[in-house]
Short mmCIF file of C-alpha atoms in Angstrom, two decimals:
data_model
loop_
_atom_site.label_atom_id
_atom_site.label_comp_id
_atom_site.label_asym_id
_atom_site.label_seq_id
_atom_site.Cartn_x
_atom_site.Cartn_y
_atom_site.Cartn_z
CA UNK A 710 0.00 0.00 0.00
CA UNK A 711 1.56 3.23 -1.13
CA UNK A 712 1.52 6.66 0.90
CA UNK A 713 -0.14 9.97 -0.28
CA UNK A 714 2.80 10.91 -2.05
CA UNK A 715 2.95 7.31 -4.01
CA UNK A 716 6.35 6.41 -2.17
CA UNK A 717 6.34 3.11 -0.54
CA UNK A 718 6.71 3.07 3.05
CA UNK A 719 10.20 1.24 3.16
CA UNK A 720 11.74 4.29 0.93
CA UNK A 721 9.14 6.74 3.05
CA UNK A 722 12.48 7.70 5.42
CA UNK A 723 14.57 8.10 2.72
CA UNK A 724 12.54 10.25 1.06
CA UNK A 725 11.05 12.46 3.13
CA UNK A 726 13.90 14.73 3.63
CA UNK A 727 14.66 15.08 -0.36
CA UNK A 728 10.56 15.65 -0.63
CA UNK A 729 10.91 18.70 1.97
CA UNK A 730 13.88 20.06 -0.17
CA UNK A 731 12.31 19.99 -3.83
CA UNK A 732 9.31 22.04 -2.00
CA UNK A 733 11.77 24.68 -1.13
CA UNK A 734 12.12 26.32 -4.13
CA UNK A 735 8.23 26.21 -5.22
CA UNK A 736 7.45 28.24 -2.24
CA UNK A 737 10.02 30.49 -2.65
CA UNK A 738 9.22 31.38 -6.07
CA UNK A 739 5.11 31.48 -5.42
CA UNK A 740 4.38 35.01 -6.45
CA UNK A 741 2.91 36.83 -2.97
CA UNK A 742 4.72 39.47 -0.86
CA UNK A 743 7.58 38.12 1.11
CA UNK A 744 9.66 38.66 3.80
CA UNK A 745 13.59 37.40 3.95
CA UNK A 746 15.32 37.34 7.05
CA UNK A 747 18.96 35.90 7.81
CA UNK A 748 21.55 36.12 10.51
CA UNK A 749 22.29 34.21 13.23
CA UNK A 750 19.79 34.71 14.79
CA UNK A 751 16.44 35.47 13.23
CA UNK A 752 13.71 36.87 15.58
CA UNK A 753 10.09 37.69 14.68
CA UNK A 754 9.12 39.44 18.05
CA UNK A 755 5.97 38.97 20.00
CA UNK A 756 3.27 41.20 18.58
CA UNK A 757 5.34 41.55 15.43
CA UNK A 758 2.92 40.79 12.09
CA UNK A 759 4.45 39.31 9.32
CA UNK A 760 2.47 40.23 6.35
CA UNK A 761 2.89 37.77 3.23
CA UNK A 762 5.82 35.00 3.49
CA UNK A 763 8.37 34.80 5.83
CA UNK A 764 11.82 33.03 4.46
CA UNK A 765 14.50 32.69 7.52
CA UNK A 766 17.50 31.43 7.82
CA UNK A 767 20.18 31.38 10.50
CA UNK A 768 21.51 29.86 13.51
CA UNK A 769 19.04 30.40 15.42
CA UNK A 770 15.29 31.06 14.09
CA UNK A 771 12.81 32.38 16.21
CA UNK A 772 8.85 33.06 15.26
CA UNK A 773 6.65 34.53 18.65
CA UNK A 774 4.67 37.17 16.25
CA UNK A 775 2.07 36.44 13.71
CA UNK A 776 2.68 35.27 10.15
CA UNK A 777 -0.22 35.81 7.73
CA UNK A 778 1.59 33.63 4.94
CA UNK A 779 4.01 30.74 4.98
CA UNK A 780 6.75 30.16 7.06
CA UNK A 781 10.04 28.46 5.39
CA UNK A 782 12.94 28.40 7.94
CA UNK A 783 16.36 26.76 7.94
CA UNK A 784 18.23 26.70 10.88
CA UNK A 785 20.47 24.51 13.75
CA UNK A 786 17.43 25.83 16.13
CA UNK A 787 13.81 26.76 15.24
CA UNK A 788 11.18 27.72 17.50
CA UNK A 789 7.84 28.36 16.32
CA UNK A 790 5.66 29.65 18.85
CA UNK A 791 3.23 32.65 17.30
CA UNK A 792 0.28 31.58 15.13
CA UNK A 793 0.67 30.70 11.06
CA UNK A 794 -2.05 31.43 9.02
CA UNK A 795 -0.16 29.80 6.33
CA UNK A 796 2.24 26.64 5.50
CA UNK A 797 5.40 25.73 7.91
CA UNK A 798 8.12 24.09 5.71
CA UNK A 799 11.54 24.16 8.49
CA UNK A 800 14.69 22.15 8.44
CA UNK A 801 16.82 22.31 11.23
CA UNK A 802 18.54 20.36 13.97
CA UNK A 803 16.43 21.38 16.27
CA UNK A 804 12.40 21.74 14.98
CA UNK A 805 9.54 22.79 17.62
CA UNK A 806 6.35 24.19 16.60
CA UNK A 807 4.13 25.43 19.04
CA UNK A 808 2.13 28.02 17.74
CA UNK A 809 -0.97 27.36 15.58
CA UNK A 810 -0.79 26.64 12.13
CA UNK A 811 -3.44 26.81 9.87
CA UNK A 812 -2.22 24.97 6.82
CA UNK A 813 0.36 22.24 6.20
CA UNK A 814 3.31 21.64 7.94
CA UNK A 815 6.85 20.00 6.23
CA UNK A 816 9.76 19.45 8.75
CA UNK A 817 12.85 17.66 8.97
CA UNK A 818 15.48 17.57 11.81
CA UNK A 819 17.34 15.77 14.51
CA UNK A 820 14.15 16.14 16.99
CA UNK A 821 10.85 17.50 15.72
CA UNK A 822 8.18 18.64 18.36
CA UNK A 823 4.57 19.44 16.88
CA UNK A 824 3.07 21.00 19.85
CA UNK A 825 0.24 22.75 18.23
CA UNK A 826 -3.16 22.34 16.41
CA UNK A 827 -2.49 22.05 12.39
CA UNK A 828 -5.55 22.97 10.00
CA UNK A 829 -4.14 20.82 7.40
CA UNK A 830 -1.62 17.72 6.51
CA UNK A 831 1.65 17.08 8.43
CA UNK A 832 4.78 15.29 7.38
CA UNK A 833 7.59 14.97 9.58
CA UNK A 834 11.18 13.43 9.32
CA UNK A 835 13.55 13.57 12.28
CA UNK A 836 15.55 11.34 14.48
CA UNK A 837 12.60 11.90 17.47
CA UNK A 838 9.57 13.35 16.60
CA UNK A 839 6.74 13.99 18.97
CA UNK A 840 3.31 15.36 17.72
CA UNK A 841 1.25 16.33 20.36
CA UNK A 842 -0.75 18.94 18.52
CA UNK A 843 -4.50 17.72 16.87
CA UNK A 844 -3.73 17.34 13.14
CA UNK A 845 -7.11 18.00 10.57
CA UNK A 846 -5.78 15.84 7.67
CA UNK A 847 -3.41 13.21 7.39
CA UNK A 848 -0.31 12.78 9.36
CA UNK A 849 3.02 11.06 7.45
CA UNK A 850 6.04 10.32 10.07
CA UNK A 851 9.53 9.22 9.27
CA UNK A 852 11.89 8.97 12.30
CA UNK A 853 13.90 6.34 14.47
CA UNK A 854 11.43 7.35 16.92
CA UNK A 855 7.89 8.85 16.87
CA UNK A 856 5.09 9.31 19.85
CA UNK A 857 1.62 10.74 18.80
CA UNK A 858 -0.22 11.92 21.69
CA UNK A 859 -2.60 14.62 19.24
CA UNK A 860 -5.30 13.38 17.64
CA UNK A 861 -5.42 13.05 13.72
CA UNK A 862 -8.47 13.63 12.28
CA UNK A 863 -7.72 11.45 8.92
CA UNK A 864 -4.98 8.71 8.42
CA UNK A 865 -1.37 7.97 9.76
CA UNK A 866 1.11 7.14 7.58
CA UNK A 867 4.43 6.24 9.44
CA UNK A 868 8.06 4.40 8.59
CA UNK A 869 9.68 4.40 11.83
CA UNK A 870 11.75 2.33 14.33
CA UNK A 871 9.62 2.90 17.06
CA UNK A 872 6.07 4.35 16.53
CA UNK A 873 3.88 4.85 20.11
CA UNK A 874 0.32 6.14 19.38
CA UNK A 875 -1.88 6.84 22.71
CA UNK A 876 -4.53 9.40 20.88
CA UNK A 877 -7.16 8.76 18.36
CA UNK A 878 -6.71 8.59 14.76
CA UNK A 879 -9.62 9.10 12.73
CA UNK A 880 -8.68 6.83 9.60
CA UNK A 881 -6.16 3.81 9.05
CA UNK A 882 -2.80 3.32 10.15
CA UNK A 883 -0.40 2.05 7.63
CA UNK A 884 3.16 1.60 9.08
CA UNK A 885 6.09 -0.07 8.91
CA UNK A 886 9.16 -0.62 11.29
CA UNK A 887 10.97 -1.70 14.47
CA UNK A 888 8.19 -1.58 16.79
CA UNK A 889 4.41 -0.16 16.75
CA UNK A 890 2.65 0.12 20.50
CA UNK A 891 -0.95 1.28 20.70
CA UNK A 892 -0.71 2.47 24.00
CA UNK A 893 -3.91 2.61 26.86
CA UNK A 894 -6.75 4.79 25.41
CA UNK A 895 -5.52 4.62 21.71
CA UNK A 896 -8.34 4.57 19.03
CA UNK A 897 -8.09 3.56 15.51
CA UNK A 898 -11.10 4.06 13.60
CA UNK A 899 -10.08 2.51 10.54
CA UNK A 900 -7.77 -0.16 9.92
CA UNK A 901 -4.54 -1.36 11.07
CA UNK A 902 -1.95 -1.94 8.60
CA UNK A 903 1.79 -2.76 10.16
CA UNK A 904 4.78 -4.39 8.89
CA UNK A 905 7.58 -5.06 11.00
CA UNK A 906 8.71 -7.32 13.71
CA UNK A 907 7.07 -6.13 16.55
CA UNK A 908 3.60 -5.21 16.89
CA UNK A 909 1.96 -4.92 20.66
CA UNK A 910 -1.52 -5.66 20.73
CA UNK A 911 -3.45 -3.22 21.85
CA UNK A 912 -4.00 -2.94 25.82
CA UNK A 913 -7.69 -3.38 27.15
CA UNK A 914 -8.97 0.09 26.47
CA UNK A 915 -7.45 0.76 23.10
CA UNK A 916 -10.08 -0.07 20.15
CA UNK A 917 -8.37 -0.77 16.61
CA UNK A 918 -8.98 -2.84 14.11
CA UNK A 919 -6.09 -4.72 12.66
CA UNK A 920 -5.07 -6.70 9.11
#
């Protein structure tokens, strides 16, 4: 069973990462008013509106104002903590989002955090990766580790080493890896789809429906 983007999920890891980088230059060149910030460290301050696109790069990158477009930031550090009304596509070695974001979000790093609510899709690659924000659409995870503790309001797509899930998902699970644990209180309410060695069943008050 393929993923949204047609890659199958043994190659989903790989290509994640080179997915997020071919996106890049499409947003960059989408013809709105923009906003181009580098340095070291990049700051939007609180209160600060962003109006149109906001393209950072630096050390450090730092978003606690409002950004009424899309947010593309490269950096070791990100922190994303005022609202998006628009996409979030970051790389960086350090990724944490938790300010709202109204469309999609695309990140890759050494640890992602998704601490937010996302009005649209989210795909993630990173060596940890936590999503604790609710996700509308459909949720695609690459990582040697991944916990999902937000709910997901369509399907999970994951290729990971170690996948925990202890919030609902509102579609199927499709995964593949090391390990998947549906932990107490998980609900699937479509189907279960894993490949791996290790698959937990799912403790008393979980409710999935495997295949």
């Amino acid at each position: 069973m393929n993923s949204p983007l047609n890659v199958p999920l043994p190659e989903l890891s790989f290509a994640l990462p080179g997915v997020l980088l071919l996106a890049m230059p499409m947003l960059v060149a989408a013809p709105t008013r923009a906003e181009v910030r580098t340095g070291q460290t990049v700051v939007v301050k609180q209160g600060e509106v962003v109006e149109g696109n906001l393209y950072a790069t630096g050390g450090t990158v730092m978003v606690h104002g409002t950004v009424q477009g899309d947010v593309v930031a490269v950096g070791g550090t990100i922190v994303i903590d005022g609202p998006v009304i628009g996409d979030v596509l970051s790389a960086g070695g350090q990724v944490t989002i938790s300010g709202r974001v109204d469309g999609d979000i695309r990140a890759t790093g050494g640890q992602v955090s998704l601490l937010a609510p996302v009005g649209g899709d989210v795909a993630i690659g990173g060596g940890n990766v936590h999503v604790d924000g609710n996700v509308t659409g459909d949720a695609m995870l690459a990582a040697g580790a991944a916990a999902l503790t937000g709910d997901v309001g369509h399907s999970l797509y994951a290729g990971v080493g170690e996948l925990h899930v202890a919030s609902e998902v509102g579609g199927d699970i499709v995964a593949q890896g090391g390990r998947l644990v549906l932990e107490d209180g998980a609900q699937v309410i479509g189907d279960v789809t894993y490949a791996g060695p290790s698959a937990l069943p799912p403790p008393s008050s979980a409710s999935a429906r495997s295949r």
